[in-house]
Amino acid sequence: ANHFLFTPLLPSTAVGTLEFRAIQEPVRTIKGLGQYYQAKARELDLENRVVTCEDLYKGVKFDLSYDYLCVAGGMKSNTFNTHNIQRLEGTVVFFLKHLHHARQIRNRILECFERASNPTIPEIQRDRLLSFIVVGGGPTSCEFMSELHDFINSDVAKWYPDLVGHIKLTLVEAGPGILGSFDKALSDYYLQKLNEKNIDVRLNMAMSGVDERYIEGEQITVARFADGSEVNFGAMVWSAGLAPVKFIPNSNLSLDRGRVIVDDFLRVADTQGRVFALGDCAASPDKLPPTATVAEQQALYLSDCFNKYYTKFDVLDKKNDDVEVPLPGNVTPYLMPWNILSFLNKMLCESSPKFQYKNRGAMASMGFGGGVTDLKKTDLPSPKTTMSGHASYIVWSSTYLTKQLSIQNTILIPMYWFKALLFGRDISRF
């Protein structure tokens, strides 16, 4: 894709709360961008410092030489080799990692309602089409399920009143609880709210696979669970784990469970300080979680390292080809999540040459007007407490609004929120 995606708001686009254009930033509009190629990185030659790329349209391969290389490939959804998940992906099973995934989900949900409204459709098929399963108990899964519930109760109930009684929502989590990284009281609160919304939450329940069967002459997709139970479904959103993208295993870099091993300076070993990795694909010494706030702080740290220190080392001088790039000097951690308060970072944090991750807390929305915020382990200068309900929603929405890179999206997002609240979500399928 030729854009950067603001993934925390991705679940909102899948049901029309936000439009797709409001959470993406085109790559070519980046100020000071040197060159951009829409291609896939396929191989890495560390000795000659060359990345082999593949054109996205015709599959033609070409080489790019580098002086410094930053690997930020992210991760893809992990199916754990569950039967038929990969084969049916894009038809009845959907991931939620990219913008085109959200578009697929949105189109499929609307297709299910339009097909179910047809008077000629058998009852078993109608019930199947209006059964939606979300696999995974993390923030993305919970937020999408909350958005889907809001969509059904606020919009579907209005435009498809005869179908409301057929709708079934199921959330499946292999572990003992949802939102495992949050304070237990918040996890229990979120679970309670899901149950109050008549969402079937199945904990300690693993997926065994998906089958395609013919029942009463109708082709039915069936989800099988580890306890032997089954649920017919029309759409399944899979957000249950992470796996490395193809480039990472082919990169010849040292890996730890599919993630690139980096040191305290985000450098990859045995590369003379020329190769770095950050984000979900990087395995740091302190085992940081694969979250957006970690990747953001790592990117800001590296940008300071390059701007203040690495630019002073002449990598173009042939005499330095085999010379280790000197370590950076002190870098101030990025504690404050808002740029307007970035001046507080130097006052509240000690600088160090090493990357320092600062816990900013954790948030998860619960649709319009609800959510949970965990600040018990935060490094922010705030009370070590938790929040839920309207207060948490205000924190969640205002924080993510300030994270937008363009004025355009900063304006568009609250406009779409207001539109959805006042006029409902868009139910057009295109």
Short mmCIF file of C-alpha atoms in Angstrom, two decimals:
data_model
loop_
_atom_site.label_atom_id
_atom_site.label_comp_id
_atom_site.label_asym_id
_atom_site.label_seq_id
_atom_site.Cartn_x
_atom_site.Cartn_y
_atom_site.Cartn_z
CA ALA A 1 0.00 0.00 0.00
CA ASN A 2 1.17 3.54 -0.66
CA HIS A 3 -0.05 4.86 2.68
CA PHE A 4 0.63 4.64 6.39
CA LEU A 5 -2.25 3.34 8.49
CA PHE A 6 -3.37 4.45 11.94
CA THR A 7 -4.24 0.95 13.14
CA PRO A 8 -5.85 1.80 16.53
CA LEU A 9 -8.88 3.19 14.65
CA LEU A 10 -9.06 0.37 12.10
CA PRO A 11 -11.97 -1.47 13.83
CA SER A 12 -14.08 1.69 13.50
CA THR A 13 -13.76 1.69 9.69
CA ALA A 14 -14.95 -1.92 9.36
CA VAL A 15 -18.52 -0.94 10.35
CA GLY A 16 -18.64 2.59 8.93
CA THR A 17 -18.08 4.61 12.11
CA LEU A 18 -15.12 6.15 10.29
CA GLU A 19 -14.32 6.25 6.60
CA PHE A 20 -11.15 4.60 5.33
CA ARG A 21 -9.57 7.83 4.09
CA ALA A 22 -9.64 9.31 7.60
CA ILE A 23 -7.10 6.88 9.11
CA GLN A 24 -4.46 6.76 6.37
CA GLU A 25 -1.66 9.09 5.38
CA PRO A 26 -0.20 8.87 1.83
CA VAL A 27 3.51 8.07 1.79
CA ARG A 28 4.34 10.55 -0.96
CA THR A 29 3.04 13.51 1.02
CA ILE A 30 5.78 13.07 3.66
CA LYS A 31 7.83 16.22 3.83
CA GLY A 32 11.44 15.61 2.84
CA LEU A 33 10.80 12.14 1.38
CA GLY A 34 13.78 11.16 -0.75
CA GLN A 35 12.48 8.25 -2.81
CA TYR A 36 9.67 5.74 -2.54
CA TYR A 37 9.10 2.43 -4.34
CA GLN A 38 5.87 0.48 -4.07
CA ALA A 39 7.43 -2.94 -3.87
CA LYS A 40 7.94 -5.92 -1.55
CA ALA A 41 11.31 -6.57 0.09
CA ARG A 42 12.18 -10.20 -0.60
CA GLU A 43 15.83 -10.88 0.32
CA LEU A 44 18.67 -9.23 2.20
CA ASP A 45 22.36 -9.50 1.34
CA LEU A 46 24.13 -8.32 4.49
CA GLU A 47 27.64 -8.71 3.08
CA ASN A 48 27.04 -6.47 0.06
CA ARG A 49 24.38 -4.34 1.80
CA VAL A 50 21.72 -4.93 -0.81
CA VAL A 51 17.96 -5.45 -0.48
CA THR A 52 16.25 -7.39 -3.26
CA CYS A 53 12.78 -6.03 -3.97
CA GLU A 54 9.87 -7.20 -6.11
CA ASP A 55 7.67 -4.79 -8.06
CA LEU A 56 4.11 -4.92 -6.76
CA TYR A 57 2.47 -4.91 -10.17
CA LYS A 58 4.54 -7.06 -12.53
CA GLY A 59 6.69 -8.99 -10.08
CA VAL A 60 9.96 -7.69 -11.56
CA LYS A 61 12.84 -7.90 -9.07
CA PHE A 62 15.41 -5.16 -8.54
CA ASP A 63 18.21 -4.43 -6.05
CA LEU A 64 18.60 -1.45 -3.75
CA SER A 65 21.90 -0.67 -2.04
CA TYR A 66 21.85 0.86 1.42
CA ASP A 67 24.16 2.68 3.80
CA TYR A 68 21.79 2.18 6.73
CA LEU A 69 18.81 -0.15 6.79
CA CYS A 70 15.81 -0.01 9.11
CA VAL A 71 13.65 -3.13 9.17
CA ALA A 72 10.09 -2.26 10.18
CA GLY A 73 8.10 -4.98 8.44
CA GLY A 74 5.55 -5.51 11.19
CA MET A 75 3.81 -8.85 11.60
CA LYS A 76 0.94 -10.63 9.90
CA SER A 77 -1.97 -12.56 11.38
CA ASN A 78 -1.12 -16.02 12.69
CA THR A 79 -3.62 -18.76 11.83
CA PHE A 80 -1.76 -21.42 13.88
CA ASN A 81 -2.46 -23.76 10.94
CA THR A 82 -6.10 -23.92 11.97
CA HIS A 83 -8.06 -25.93 9.41
CA ASN A 84 -9.37 -23.88 6.45
CA ILE A 85 -8.67 -20.46 7.99
CA GLN A 86 -6.03 -19.49 5.41
CA ARG A 87 -7.98 -21.02 2.51
CA LEU A 88 -11.20 -19.17 3.31
CA GLU A 89 -9.47 -15.86 4.14
CA GLY A 90 -11.09 -13.06 2.18
CA THR A 91 -14.40 -14.86 1.62
CA VAL A 92 -15.92 -15.72 5.01
CA VAL A 93 -12.81 -15.42 7.21
CA PHE A 94 -11.10 -12.04 7.53
CA PHE A 95 -8.01 -10.65 9.22
CA LEU A 96 -7.92 -7.09 10.61
CA LYS A 97 -4.43 -5.74 9.98
CA HIS A 98 -4.76 -3.56 6.88
CA LEU A 99 -7.19 -1.14 5.29
CA HIS A 100 -8.28 -3.63 2.63
CA HIS A 101 -9.16 -6.09 5.43
CA ALA A 102 -11.53 -3.53 6.97
CA ARG A 103 -13.08 -2.91 3.55
CA GLN A 104 -13.58 -6.65 3.04
CA ILE A 105 -15.21 -7.02 6.45
CA ARG A 106 -17.51 -4.07 5.89
CA ASN A 107 -18.63 -5.34 2.49
CA ARG A 108 -19.15 -8.86 3.82
CA ILE A 109 -21.25 -7.70 6.78
CA LEU A 110 -23.50 -5.63 4.51
CA GLU A 111 -23.70 -8.50 2.02
CA CYS A 112 -24.84 -10.83 4.79
CA PHE A 113 -27.67 -8.49 5.80
CA GLU A 114 -28.79 -7.89 2.22
CA ARG A 115 -28.82 -11.61 1.44
CA ALA A 116 -30.57 -12.43 4.72
CA SER A 117 -33.31 -9.90 3.93
CA ASN A 118 -34.24 -11.78 0.75
CA PRO A 119 -37.67 -13.42 1.24
CA THR A 120 -36.64 -16.58 -0.65
CA ILE A 121 -33.70 -17.49 1.60
CA PRO A 122 -34.14 -20.54 3.88
CA GLU A 123 -34.22 -19.98 7.64
CA ILE A 124 -31.03 -21.99 8.28
CA GLN A 125 -29.14 -19.85 5.77
CA ARG A 126 -30.54 -16.62 7.22
CA ASP A 127 -29.39 -17.60 10.72
CA ARG A 128 -25.99 -18.58 9.36
CA LEU A 129 -25.48 -15.30 7.49
CA LEU A 130 -26.35 -13.24 10.58
CA SER A 131 -23.97 -15.10 12.88
CA PHE A 132 -20.67 -13.24 13.34
CA ILE A 133 -17.63 -14.65 15.13
CA VAL A 134 -14.58 -12.75 16.38
CA VAL A 135 -11.56 -14.87 17.32
CA GLY A 136 -9.17 -13.36 19.86
CA GLY A 137 -9.54 -11.51 23.13
CA GLY A 138 -7.12 -8.61 22.66
CA PRO A 139 -7.98 -4.91 22.29
CA THR A 140 -8.52 -5.13 18.51
CA SER A 141 -10.99 -8.02 18.83
CA CYS A 142 -12.88 -6.45 21.73
CA GLU A 143 -13.06 -3.04 20.08
CA PHE A 144 -14.31 -4.51 16.82
CA MET A 145 -16.95 -6.55 18.62
CA SER A 146 -18.13 -3.43 20.45
CA GLU A 147 -18.25 -1.48 17.18
CA LEU A 148 -20.18 -4.30 15.50
CA HIS A 149 -22.69 -4.40 18.37
CA ASP A 150 -23.19 -0.62 18.12
CA PHE A 151 -23.67 -0.90 14.37
CA ILE A 152 -26.31 -3.60 14.77
CA ASN A 153 -28.23 -1.85 17.54
CA SER A 154 -28.00 1.69 16.18
CA ASP A 155 -28.24 1.12 12.44
CA VAL A 156 -29.22 -2.43 11.51
CA ALA A 157 -32.17 -2.38 13.92
CA LYS A 158 -33.43 0.68 12.05
CA TRP A 159 -32.93 -0.50 8.48
CA TYR A 160 -33.38 -4.27 8.92
CA PRO A 161 -35.87 -4.55 11.82
CA ASP A 162 -37.06 -8.02 10.78
CA LEU A 163 -33.53 -9.44 11.04
CA VAL A 164 -32.61 -8.32 14.56
CA GLY A 165 -33.88 -11.52 16.20
CA HIS A 166 -31.66 -13.67 13.97
CA ILE A 167 -28.36 -11.92 14.80
CA LYS A 168 -25.80 -13.79 16.91
CA LEU A 169 -22.44 -12.38 18.04
CA THR A 170 -19.72 -14.68 19.38
CA LEU A 171 -16.28 -13.80 20.72
CA VAL A 172 -13.82 -16.66 21.19
CA GLU A 173 -10.65 -16.49 23.32
CA ALA A 174 -8.28 -19.39 23.98
CA GLY A 175 -7.08 -17.88 27.27
CA PRO A 176 -8.86 -17.47 30.60
CA GLY A 177 -9.89 -13.85 29.98
CA ILE A 178 -10.05 -10.96 27.55
CA LEU A 179 -7.69 -7.94 27.51
CA GLY A 180 -5.00 -9.99 29.22
CA SER A 181 -2.51 -7.10 29.43
CA PHE A 182 -4.98 -4.89 31.32
CA ASP A 183 -5.72 -4.72 35.04
CA LYS A 184 -7.98 -7.65 35.93
CA ALA A 185 -10.73 -5.40 37.25
CA LEU A 186 -10.90 -3.66 33.86
CA SER A 187 -10.87 -6.96 31.98
CA ASP A 188 -13.72 -8.25 34.12
CA TYR A 189 -15.62 -4.99 33.62
CA TYR A 190 -15.26 -5.21 29.84
CA LEU A 191 -16.34 -8.86 29.91
CA GLN A 192 -19.38 -7.95 31.99
CA LYS A 193 -20.38 -5.25 29.49
CA LEU A 194 -20.04 -7.68 26.57
CA ASN A 195 -22.26 -10.18 28.38
CA GLU A 196 -24.82 -7.46 29.10
CA LYS A 197 -24.98 -6.84 25.34
CA ASN A 198 -25.92 -10.51 24.80
CA ILE A 199 -22.59 -11.29 23.17
CA ASP A 200 -21.63 -14.94 23.54
CA VAL A 201 -18.10 -14.77 25.01
CA ARG A 202 -16.34 -18.15 25.10
CA LEU A 203 -13.21 -18.20 27.24
CA ASN A 204 -10.66 -21.04 27.45
CA MET A 205 -11.94 -22.03 24.03
CA ALA A 206 -9.65 -22.83 21.12
CA MET A 207 -10.71 -22.97 17.47
CA SER A 208 -10.39 -26.39 15.88
CA GLY A 209 -11.22 -25.32 12.36
CA VAL A 210 -13.82 -24.27 9.83
CA ASP A 211 -15.84 -26.68 7.70
CA GLU A 212 -18.02 -26.20 4.62
CA ARG A 213 -21.07 -28.45 4.71
CA TYR A 214 -24.39 -28.93 2.98
CA ILE A 215 -27.31 -28.83 5.40
CA GLU A 216 -30.87 -29.05 4.06
CA GLY A 217 -29.45 -28.41 0.60
CA GLU A 218 -27.69 -25.21 1.66
CA GLN A 219 -23.92 -24.66 1.78
CA ILE A 220 -23.04 -23.68 5.35
CA THR A 221 -19.78 -22.57 6.94
CA VAL A 222 -19.31 -24.05 10.40
CA ALA A 223 -16.82 -23.08 13.12
CA ARG A 224 -15.61 -26.03 15.21
CA PHE A 225 -14.33 -25.51 18.75
CA ALA A 226 -12.04 -27.56 20.97
CA ASP A 227 -14.91 -28.68 23.24
CA GLY A 228 -16.76 -30.23 20.29
CA SER A 229 -19.34 -27.46 19.94
CA GLU A 230 -20.09 -25.83 16.60
CA VAL A 231 -21.47 -22.50 15.38
CA ASN A 232 -22.67 -21.70 11.87
CA PHE A 233 -21.45 -18.29 10.73
CA GLY A 234 -21.57 -15.79 7.90
CA ALA A 235 -18.38 -13.88 8.73
CA MET A 236 -15.43 -14.53 11.03
CA VAL A 237 -12.85 -11.92 12.01
CA TRP A 238 -9.57 -13.56 13.02
CA SER A 239 -7.36 -11.49 15.33
CA ALA A 240 -5.75 -14.19 17.43
CA GLY A 241 -1.99 -13.94 17.00
CA LEU A 242 1.04 -12.67 15.10
CA ALA A 243 3.44 -14.30 12.67
CA PRO A 244 6.48 -12.91 10.78
CA VAL A 245 6.08 -11.58 7.26
CA LYS A 246 7.94 -13.52 4.54
CA PHE A 247 10.89 -11.13 4.36
CA ILE A 248 11.96 -11.71 7.97
CA PRO A 249 12.80 -15.46 7.71
CA ASN A 250 14.53 -14.78 4.37
CA SER A 251 16.64 -11.91 5.72
CA ASN A 252 19.50 -13.97 7.23
CA LEU A 253 19.09 -11.94 10.41
CA SER A 254 19.20 -13.51 13.88
CA LEU A 255 15.66 -14.33 14.99
CA ASP A 256 13.87 -15.07 18.24
CA ARG A 257 10.54 -16.78 17.58
CA GLY A 258 10.21 -15.05 14.24
CA ARG A 259 11.29 -11.59 15.41
CA VAL A 260 14.62 -9.86 14.61
CA ILE A 261 16.94 -9.76 17.61
CA VAL A 262 18.18 -6.25 18.42
CA ASP A 263 20.36 -4.81 21.19
CA ASP A 264 19.65 -1.90 23.53
CA PHE A 265 20.31 0.51 20.65
CA LEU A 266 17.87 -1.31 18.28
CA ARG A 267 20.87 -2.51 16.22
CA VAL A 268 21.05 -5.94 14.65
CA ALA A 269 24.16 -7.91 15.63
CA ASP A 270 27.08 -8.41 13.18
CA THR A 271 26.02 -5.59 10.85
CA GLN A 272 28.61 -2.95 11.90
CA GLY A 273 25.76 -0.82 13.26
CA ARG A 274 24.27 -0.41 9.77
CA VAL A 275 21.03 -2.39 10.27
CA PHE A 276 18.25 -1.61 12.74
CA ALA A 277 14.87 -3.16 13.49
CA LEU A 278 11.86 -1.75 15.28
CA GLY A 279 8.18 -2.34 15.85
CA ASP A 280 6.38 -5.67 15.94
CA CYS A 281 9.14 -7.47 14.01
CA ALA A 282 11.87 -6.56 16.53
CA ALA A 283 12.77 -8.62 19.61
CA SER A 284 14.36 -6.27 22.13
CA PRO A 285 16.35 -7.38 25.22
CA ASP A 286 13.55 -6.32 27.56
CA LYS A 287 10.89 -8.30 25.60
CA LEU A 288 8.64 -5.36 24.75
CA PRO A 289 5.11 -6.13 23.52
CA PRO A 290 4.23 -5.69 19.82
CA THR A 291 2.15 -2.53 20.26
CA ALA A 292 1.85 0.77 18.40
CA THR A 293 3.20 2.83 21.30
CA VAL A 294 6.40 0.74 21.43
CA ALA A 295 6.96 1.16 17.68
CA GLU A 296 6.31 4.89 17.90
CA GLN A 297 8.81 5.43 20.69
CA GLN A 298 11.40 3.28 18.92
CA ALA A 299 10.98 5.30 15.71
CA LEU A 300 11.37 8.59 17.58
CA TYR A 301 14.47 7.27 19.34
CA LEU A 302 16.09 6.21 16.06
CA SER A 303 15.25 9.52 14.40
CA ASP A 304 17.06 11.35 17.20
CA CYS A 305 20.01 8.96 16.91
CA PHE A 306 20.35 9.65 13.20
CA ASN A 307 19.78 13.39 13.40
CA LYS A 308 22.13 13.96 16.32
CA TYR A 309 24.80 11.27 16.06
CA TYR A 310 24.85 8.84 13.11
CA THR A 311 24.98 11.65 10.54
CA LYS A 312 28.40 12.60 11.94
CA PHE A 313 29.84 9.25 10.80
CA ASP A 314 30.84 9.24 7.13
CA VAL A 315 29.40 5.97 5.80
CA LEU A 316 30.24 6.99 2.22
CA ASP A 317 33.97 6.91 2.94
CA LYS A 318 35.29 3.55 1.69
CA LYS A 319 37.73 3.47 4.59
CA ASN A 320 34.75 3.08 6.93
CA ASP A 321 33.17 0.13 5.11
CA ASP A 322 34.23 -2.34 7.79
CA VAL A 323 34.27 0.12 10.68
CA GLU A 324 31.63 -0.20 13.39
CA VAL A 325 29.36 2.84 13.53
CA PRO A 326 29.94 4.57 16.90
CA LEU A 327 27.21 4.26 19.48
CA PRO A 328 24.88 7.24 19.89
CA GLY A 329 25.07 9.74 22.73
CA ASN A 330 22.29 10.52 25.16
CA VAL A 331 18.72 10.47 23.83
CA THR A 332 15.68 11.66 25.80
CA PRO A 333 12.84 9.11 25.97
CA TYR A 334 9.46 10.08 24.58
CA LEU A 335 7.22 9.73 27.61
CA MET A 336 4.50 12.24 26.82
CA PRO A 337 2.00 10.97 24.23
CA TRP A 338 1.10 14.50 23.10
CA ASN A 339 3.55 16.58 21.05
CA ILE A 340 2.40 19.78 22.70
CA LEU A 341 3.77 18.45 26.01
CA SER A 342 7.01 17.00 24.62
CA PHE A 343 9.01 19.67 26.50
CA LEU A 344 8.21 17.73 29.68
CA ASN A 345 10.20 14.70 28.49
CA LYS A 346 13.54 16.21 29.50
CA MET A 347 12.12 17.29 32.84
CA LEU A 348 10.61 13.90 33.72
CA CYS A 349 13.06 11.44 32.16
CA GLU A 350 16.78 10.74 32.33
CA SER A 351 18.54 10.66 28.98
CA SER A 352 20.56 7.63 27.93
CA PRO A 353 22.26 6.32 24.78
CA LYS A 354 20.08 3.20 25.06
CA PHE A 355 16.47 3.01 23.99
CA GLN A 356 14.15 3.47 26.93
CA TYR A 357 10.51 2.44 26.64
CA LYS A 358 8.06 4.45 28.72
CA ASN A 359 4.71 2.96 29.66
CA ARG A 360 1.94 5.38 28.71
CA GLY A 361 -0.87 3.14 29.91
CA ALA A 362 -3.33 1.07 27.89
CA MET A 363 -6.72 1.91 26.41
CA ALA A 364 -9.58 0.09 24.72
CA SER A 365 -12.81 1.64 23.50
CA MET A 366 -16.25 0.12 23.97
CA GLY A 367 -18.04 1.91 21.16
CA PHE A 368 -19.50 5.38 21.53
CA GLY A 369 -19.26 6.62 25.11
CA GLY A 370 -17.50 3.66 26.68
CA GLY A 371 -14.08 2.16 27.23
CA VAL A 372 -11.39 1.20 29.71
CA THR A 373 -8.08 2.92 30.55
CA ASP A 374 -5.33 1.29 32.61
CA LEU A 375 -2.83 3.71 34.15
CA LYS A 376 -1.69 1.54 37.06
CA LYS A 377 1.73 0.83 35.56
CA THR A 378 2.17 4.03 33.59
CA ASP A 379 5.30 6.18 33.73
CA LEU A 380 3.21 9.27 33.08
CA PRO A 381 2.99 11.88 35.85
CA SER A 382 -0.60 10.91 36.60
CA PRO A 383 -2.45 8.97 39.32
CA LYS A 384 -1.74 5.24 39.10
CA THR A 385 -5.36 4.31 38.62
CA THR A 386 -7.91 2.91 36.18
CA MET A 387 -10.85 4.47 34.37
CA SER A 388 -13.92 3.16 32.61
CA GLY A 389 -17.07 4.43 30.97
CA HIS A 390 -17.41 7.96 29.57
CA ALA A 391 -14.20 9.26 31.15
CA SER A 392 -12.19 6.52 29.50
CA TYR A 393 -13.83 7.16 26.14
CA ILE A 394 -12.87 10.84 26.32
CA VAL A 395 -9.26 9.90 27.08
CA TRP A 396 -9.22 7.30 24.28
CA SER A 397 -10.73 9.54 21.60
CA SER A 398 -8.77 12.69 22.49
CA THR A 399 -5.45 10.81 22.68
CA TYR A 400 -5.85 9.17 19.29
CA LEU A 401 -7.10 12.39 17.74
CA THR A 402 -3.88 14.16 18.73
CA LYS A 403 -1.86 11.35 17.13
CA GLN A 404 -2.96 12.23 13.61
CA LEU A 405 -0.17 13.45 11.34
CA SER A 406 -2.26 15.73 9.12
CA ILE A 407 -4.70 18.52 9.87
CA GLN A 408 -7.03 16.92 7.33
CA ASN A 409 -7.49 13.73 9.37
CA THR A 410 -7.61 15.67 12.63
CA ILE A 411 -10.67 17.42 11.20
CA LEU A 412 -12.20 14.43 9.37
CA ILE A 413 -12.21 11.98 12.29
CA PRO A 414 -14.41 14.01 14.68
CA MET A 415 -16.62 14.94 11.71
CA TYR A 416 -17.23 11.25 10.94
CA TRP A 417 -17.81 10.52 14.63
CA PHE A 418 -20.40 13.29 14.73
CA LYS A 419 -22.00 12.07 11.49
CA ALA A 420 -22.27 8.48 12.77
CA LEU A 421 -23.72 9.67 16.07
CA LEU A 422 -26.25 12.02 14.48
CA PHE A 423 -27.15 10.36 11.19
CA GLY A 424 -25.99 6.78 11.62
CA ARG A 425 -23.32 4.76 9.83
CA ASP A 426 -23.12 4.36 6.08
CA ILE A 427 -24.70 1.03 5.02
CA SER A 428 -23.79 1.35 1.33
CA ARG A 429 -21.87 -1.54 -0.16
CA PHE A 430 -19.38 -0.70 -2.90
#
